[in-house]
Amino acid sequence: MLVLARRPNEQLVINGEIIVTVLGVGRNGQVRLGITAPPHVQIFRHELWLEIQAENRQAATPTQAGVDAALGQLLLRAPAPTVPAFDQE
Amino acid sequence: MTMCAAPAASPLVRVQTLHRGMVEVPEQDLITFVSPLLGFEHLKRFLIYQTQPGPMVWLQSVEDPAAAFCLLDPFAAGLDPDMEIAPSDLADIGAGSANEVTVYTVLVLDKDPAQIRTNLRAPILVGKLTQRAKQVVLNDQSLPIRFHLRDAKSRR
């Protein structure tokens, strides 16, 4: 990990296209950052990232019983997606 | 095992599925993730298929037979979320407009029916013409990561 000391209003450049500015440091220790980046660069709080990872992991390997339970909770409406279908075994 | 609609041109590939055993599908039906499903960064190629009519489909990893997800078409399911898809996300999956995208949300099929939920904040986009996909994280904080389906009826 690269560790740099920066003061308010000082900046970092990442990969020539992302600029991180230290906007200020609050008395509570909270650091305010400003980030400018091209539209294809996604920037999120790490907590959000971890939360979505955790939801995906929980979603893996579901059972048919779970599908039936979920269907019972939905009001269905056409049209549903068109994807390959396999008959019941 | 037979397909409902089998395009002729593409060679058949065998995919081991969690719910239907070994199936054969045209290679062009496989989905490629251009940026990873979060938490499953090692998986790139998937098959999306259905075992029953309706808004739910299976997202089956080609590389890992044990990795399968149940996805929901939130519009077909009547959830009608307002999702604003960024042009750069459309470009990533080779879609010219939102009409060329199928949107799915990841379902968590908890044992407790009250906990069955779907992630409206991080939908999976699939380009209808390209079979390229990505999971995006939308900026709209009003879209819940845990939307409980038991609330679906009261939402309408």
mmCIF file with all atom_site columns, C-alpha atoms in Angstrom, chain B residues 34-35 39 63 73 78 117 129:
data_model
loop_
_atom_site.group_PDB
_atom_site.id
_atom_site.type_symbol
_atom_site.label_atom_id
_atom_site.label_alt_id
_atom_site.label_comp_id
_atom_site.label_asym_id
_atom_site.label_entity_id
_atom_site.label_seq_id
_atom_site.pdbx_PDB_ins_code
_atom_site.Cartn_x
_atom_site.Cartn_y
_atom_site.Cartn_z
_atom_site.occupancy
_atom_site.B_iso_or_equiv
_atom_site.pdbx_formal_charge
_atom_site.auth_seq_id
_atom_site.auth_comp_id
_atom_site.auth_asym_id
_atom_site.auth_atom_id
_atom_site.pdbx_PDB_model_num
ATOM 1 C CA . VAL B 1 34  ? -17.475 -7.828  -18.896 1.00 0.00 ? 34  VAL B CA 1
ATOM 2 C CA . SER B 1 35  ? -17.087 -6.700  -15.290 1.00 0.00 ? 35  SER B CA 1
ATOM 3 C CA . GLY B 1 39  ? -17.803 -11.432 -4.820  1.00 0.00 ? 39  GLY B CA 1
ATOM 4 C CA . GLU B 1 63  ? -16.937 -22.477 -14.859 1.00 0.00 ? 63  GLU B CA 1
ATOM 5 C CA . ASP B 1 73  ? -36.983 -9.522  -13.946 1.00 0.00 ? 73  ASP B CA 1
ATOM 6 C CA . GLY B 1 78  ? -44.425 -5.783  -11.108 1.00 0.00 ? 78  GLY B CA 1
ATOM 7 C CA . ARG B 1 117 ? -35.410 -10.259 -0.949  1.00 0.00 ? 117 ARG B CA 1
ATOM 8 C CA . LEU B 1 129 ? -27.873 -8.443  -28.932 1.00 0.00 ? 129 LEU B CA 1
#
